[in-house]
mmCIF file of C-alpha atoms in Angstrom:
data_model
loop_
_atom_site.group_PDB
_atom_site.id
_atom_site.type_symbol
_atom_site.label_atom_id
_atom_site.label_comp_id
_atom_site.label_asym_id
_atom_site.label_seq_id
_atom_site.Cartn_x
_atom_site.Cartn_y
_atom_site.Cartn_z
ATOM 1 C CA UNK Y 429 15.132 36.334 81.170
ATOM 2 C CA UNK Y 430 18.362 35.092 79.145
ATOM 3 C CA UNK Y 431 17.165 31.628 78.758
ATOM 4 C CA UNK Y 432 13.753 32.910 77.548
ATOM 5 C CA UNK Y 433 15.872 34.391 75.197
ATOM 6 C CA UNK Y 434 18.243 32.179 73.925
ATOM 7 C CA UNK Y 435 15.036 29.275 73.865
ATOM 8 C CA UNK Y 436 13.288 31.773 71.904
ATOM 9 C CA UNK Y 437 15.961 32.270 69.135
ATOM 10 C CA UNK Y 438 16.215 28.376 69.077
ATOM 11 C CA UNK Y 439 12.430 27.974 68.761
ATOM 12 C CA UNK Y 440 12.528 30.572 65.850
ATOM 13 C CA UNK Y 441 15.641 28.760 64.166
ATOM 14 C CA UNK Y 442 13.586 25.764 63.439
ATOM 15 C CA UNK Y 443 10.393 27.411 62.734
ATOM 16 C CA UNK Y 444 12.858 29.266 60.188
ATOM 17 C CA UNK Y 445 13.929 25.636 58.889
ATOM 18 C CA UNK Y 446 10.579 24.322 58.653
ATOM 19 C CA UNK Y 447 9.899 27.063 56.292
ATOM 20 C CA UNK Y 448 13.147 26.230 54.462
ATOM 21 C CA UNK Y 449 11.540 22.491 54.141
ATOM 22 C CA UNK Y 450 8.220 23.677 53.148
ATOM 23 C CA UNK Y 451 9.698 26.062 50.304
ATOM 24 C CA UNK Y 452 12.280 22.932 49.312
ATOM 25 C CA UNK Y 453 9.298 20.715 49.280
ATOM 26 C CA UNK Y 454 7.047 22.781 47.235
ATOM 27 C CA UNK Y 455 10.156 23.270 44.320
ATOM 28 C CA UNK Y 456 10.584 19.403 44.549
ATOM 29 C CA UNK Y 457 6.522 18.917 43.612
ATOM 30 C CA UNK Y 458 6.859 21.575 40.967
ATOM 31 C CA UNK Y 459 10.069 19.271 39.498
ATOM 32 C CA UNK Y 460 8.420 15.925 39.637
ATOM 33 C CA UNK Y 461 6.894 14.631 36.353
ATOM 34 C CA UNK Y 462 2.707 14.077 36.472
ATOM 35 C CA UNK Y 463 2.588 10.828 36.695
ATOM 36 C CA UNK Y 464 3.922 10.722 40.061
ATOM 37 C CA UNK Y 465 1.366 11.403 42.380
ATOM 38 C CA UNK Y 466 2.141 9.396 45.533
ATOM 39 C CA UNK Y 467 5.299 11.526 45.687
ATOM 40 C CA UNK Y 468 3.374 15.003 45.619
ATOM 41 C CA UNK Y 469 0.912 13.017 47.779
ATOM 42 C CA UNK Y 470 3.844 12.841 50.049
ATOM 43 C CA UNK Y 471 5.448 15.973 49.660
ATOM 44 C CA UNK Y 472 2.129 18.075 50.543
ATOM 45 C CA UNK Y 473 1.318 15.877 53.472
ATOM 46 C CA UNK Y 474 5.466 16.625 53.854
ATOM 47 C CA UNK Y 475 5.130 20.492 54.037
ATOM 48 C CA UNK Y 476 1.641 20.231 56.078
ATOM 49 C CA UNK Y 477 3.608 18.558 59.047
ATOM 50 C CA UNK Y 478 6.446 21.499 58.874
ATOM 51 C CA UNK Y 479 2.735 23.809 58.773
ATOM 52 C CA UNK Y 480 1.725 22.319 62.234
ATOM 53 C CA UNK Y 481 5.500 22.279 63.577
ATOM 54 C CA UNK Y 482 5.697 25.716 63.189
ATOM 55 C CA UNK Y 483 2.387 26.215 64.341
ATOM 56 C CA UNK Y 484 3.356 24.271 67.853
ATOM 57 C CA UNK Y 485 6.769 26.162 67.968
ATOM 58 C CA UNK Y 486 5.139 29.623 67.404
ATOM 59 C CA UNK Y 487 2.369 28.864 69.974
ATOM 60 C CA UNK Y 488 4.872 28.449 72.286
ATOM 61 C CA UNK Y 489 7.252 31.708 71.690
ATOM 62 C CA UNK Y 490 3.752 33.482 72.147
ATOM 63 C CA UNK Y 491 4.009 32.017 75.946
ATOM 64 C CA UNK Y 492 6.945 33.307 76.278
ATOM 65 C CA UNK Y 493 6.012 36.649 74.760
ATOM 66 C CA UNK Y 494 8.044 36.905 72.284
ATOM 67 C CA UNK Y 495 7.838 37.282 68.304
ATOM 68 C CA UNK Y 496 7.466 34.361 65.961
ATOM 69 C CA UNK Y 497 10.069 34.423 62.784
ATOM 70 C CA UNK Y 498 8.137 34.224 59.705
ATOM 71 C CA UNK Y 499 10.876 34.114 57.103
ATOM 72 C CA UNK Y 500 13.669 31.421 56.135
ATOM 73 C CA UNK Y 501 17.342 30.938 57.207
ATOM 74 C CA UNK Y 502 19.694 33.170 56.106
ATOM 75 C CA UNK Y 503 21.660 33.139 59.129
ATOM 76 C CA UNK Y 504 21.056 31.922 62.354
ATOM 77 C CA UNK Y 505 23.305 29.419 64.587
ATOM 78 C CA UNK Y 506 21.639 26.269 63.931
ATOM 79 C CA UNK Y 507 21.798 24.951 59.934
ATOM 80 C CA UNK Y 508 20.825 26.079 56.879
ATOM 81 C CA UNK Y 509 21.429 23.170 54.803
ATOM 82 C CA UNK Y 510 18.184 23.605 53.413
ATOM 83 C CA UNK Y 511 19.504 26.560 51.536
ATOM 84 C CA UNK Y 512 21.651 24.484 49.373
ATOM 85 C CA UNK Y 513 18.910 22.171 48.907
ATOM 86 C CA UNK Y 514 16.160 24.786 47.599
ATOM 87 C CA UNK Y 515 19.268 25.879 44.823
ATOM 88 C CA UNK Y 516 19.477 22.200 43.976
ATOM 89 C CA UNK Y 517 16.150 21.360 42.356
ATOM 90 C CA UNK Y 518 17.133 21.820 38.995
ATOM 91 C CA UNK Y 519 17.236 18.273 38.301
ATOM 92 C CA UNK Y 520 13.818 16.679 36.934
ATOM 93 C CA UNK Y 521 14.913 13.109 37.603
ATOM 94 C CA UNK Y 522 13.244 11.549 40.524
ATOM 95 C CA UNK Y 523 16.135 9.993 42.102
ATOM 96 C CA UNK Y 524 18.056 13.031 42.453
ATOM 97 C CA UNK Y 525 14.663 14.766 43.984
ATOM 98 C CA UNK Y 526 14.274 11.958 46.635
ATOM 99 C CA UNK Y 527 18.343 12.418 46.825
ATOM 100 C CA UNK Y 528 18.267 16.246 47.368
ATOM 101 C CA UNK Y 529 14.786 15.835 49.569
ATOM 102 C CA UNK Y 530 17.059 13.074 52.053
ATOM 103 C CA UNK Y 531 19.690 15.792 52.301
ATOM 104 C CA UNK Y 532 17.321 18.306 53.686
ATOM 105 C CA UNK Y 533 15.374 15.993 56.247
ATOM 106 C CA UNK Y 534 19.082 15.543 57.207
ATOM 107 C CA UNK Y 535 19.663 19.167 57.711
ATOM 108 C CA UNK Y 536 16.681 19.560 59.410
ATOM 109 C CA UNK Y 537 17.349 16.374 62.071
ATOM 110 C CA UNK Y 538 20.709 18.187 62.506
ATOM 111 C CA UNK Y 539 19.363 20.994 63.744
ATOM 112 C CA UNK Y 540 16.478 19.504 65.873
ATOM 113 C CA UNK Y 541 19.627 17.605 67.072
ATOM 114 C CA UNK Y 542 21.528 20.692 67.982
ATOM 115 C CA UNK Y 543 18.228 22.198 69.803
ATOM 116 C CA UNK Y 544 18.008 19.616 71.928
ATOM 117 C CA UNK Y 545 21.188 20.130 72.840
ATOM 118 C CA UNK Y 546 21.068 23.292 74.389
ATOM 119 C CA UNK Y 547 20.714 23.037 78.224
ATOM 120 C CA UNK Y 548 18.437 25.870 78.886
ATOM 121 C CA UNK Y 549 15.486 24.563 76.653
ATOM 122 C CA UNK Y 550 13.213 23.604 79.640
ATOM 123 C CA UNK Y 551 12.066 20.042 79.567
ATOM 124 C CA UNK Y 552 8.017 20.666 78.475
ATOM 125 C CA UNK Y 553 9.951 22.179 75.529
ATOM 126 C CA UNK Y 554 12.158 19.315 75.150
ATOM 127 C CA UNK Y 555 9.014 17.095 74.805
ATOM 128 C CA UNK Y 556 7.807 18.817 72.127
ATOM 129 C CA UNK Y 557 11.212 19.460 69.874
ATOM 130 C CA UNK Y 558 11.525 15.411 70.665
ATOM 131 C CA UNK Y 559 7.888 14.373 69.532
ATOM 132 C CA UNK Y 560 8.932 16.469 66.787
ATOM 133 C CA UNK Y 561 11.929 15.020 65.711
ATOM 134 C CA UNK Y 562 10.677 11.626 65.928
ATOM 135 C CA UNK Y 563 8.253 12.083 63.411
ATOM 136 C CA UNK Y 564 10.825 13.895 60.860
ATOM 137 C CA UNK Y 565 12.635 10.782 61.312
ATOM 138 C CA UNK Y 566 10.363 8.770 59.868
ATOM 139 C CA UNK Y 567 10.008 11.411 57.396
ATOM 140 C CA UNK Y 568 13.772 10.942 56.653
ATOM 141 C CA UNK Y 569 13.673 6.932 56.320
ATOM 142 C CA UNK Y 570 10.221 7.218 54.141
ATOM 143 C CA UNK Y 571 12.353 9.419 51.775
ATOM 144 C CA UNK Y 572 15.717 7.441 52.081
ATOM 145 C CA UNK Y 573 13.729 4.025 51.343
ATOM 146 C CA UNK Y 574 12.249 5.827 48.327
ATOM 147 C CA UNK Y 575 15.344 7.093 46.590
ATOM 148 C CA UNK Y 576 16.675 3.601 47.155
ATOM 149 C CA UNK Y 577 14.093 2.467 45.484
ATOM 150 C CA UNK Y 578 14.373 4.427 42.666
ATOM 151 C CA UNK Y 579 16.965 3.856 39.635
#
């Protein structure tokens, strides 16, 4: 009953951080100039992954019959980097977007990092906070190559 818990609260810390990426993500399309649609191309498909994540996560708290968290960090063990980063989107210049955009896909690999790092998330869990990671990884080196990109 304690690890159904404790995986529970871990669960709901990243769905919380997926919603801090989907609100960071939506400022950052808002603060992008028109002419740059492949970037709010990117962003929305961006925010409709961290949709589905939470969707997957929240499915599986409901197995465990527990209570899905609907809001954002604003405390919670694992990170909430993503706090700094939603405060940060006052700049209208693309590099600094893509800049302040890498800094939250790291926060957010930090704390998929940290959940897998618990020992009492069972393994079928483990699968799916791994498939998940993997793909905000590529997230995170789409956005990094970008900002390099950009001068």
């Amino acid at each position: 009953m304690e690890n159904t818990q404790a995986t529970t609260e871990v669960l709901n810390d990243l769905i919380k951080i997926n919603n801090d990426r989907i609100e960071g993500y939506e400022r950052a399309t808002k603060d992008l100039k028109d002419g740059e649609t492949d970037l709010k191309s990117l962003f929305t498909t961006l925010i409709g992954d961290s949709h589905r994540y939470k969707l997957e996560l929240g499915t599986e708290i409901e197995v465990l019959g527990k209570d899905m968290e609907t809001g954002t960090t604003t405390s919670g063990k694992i990170h909430r980097a993503w706090l700094d980063v939603k405060a940060a989107f006052t700049a209208h210049d693309t590099h600094d977007i893509l800049e302040e955009c890498e800094f939250g896909e790291d926060a957010i690999l930090k704390a998929y990092k940290e959940a897998l790092e618990e020992e009492y998330v069972p393994a079928y869990l483990r699968q799916l906070i791994t498939r998940q990671q993997s793909e905000l990884l590529d997230a995170h080196d789409e956005i990094k190559a970008l900002r390099d990109g950009v001068h």
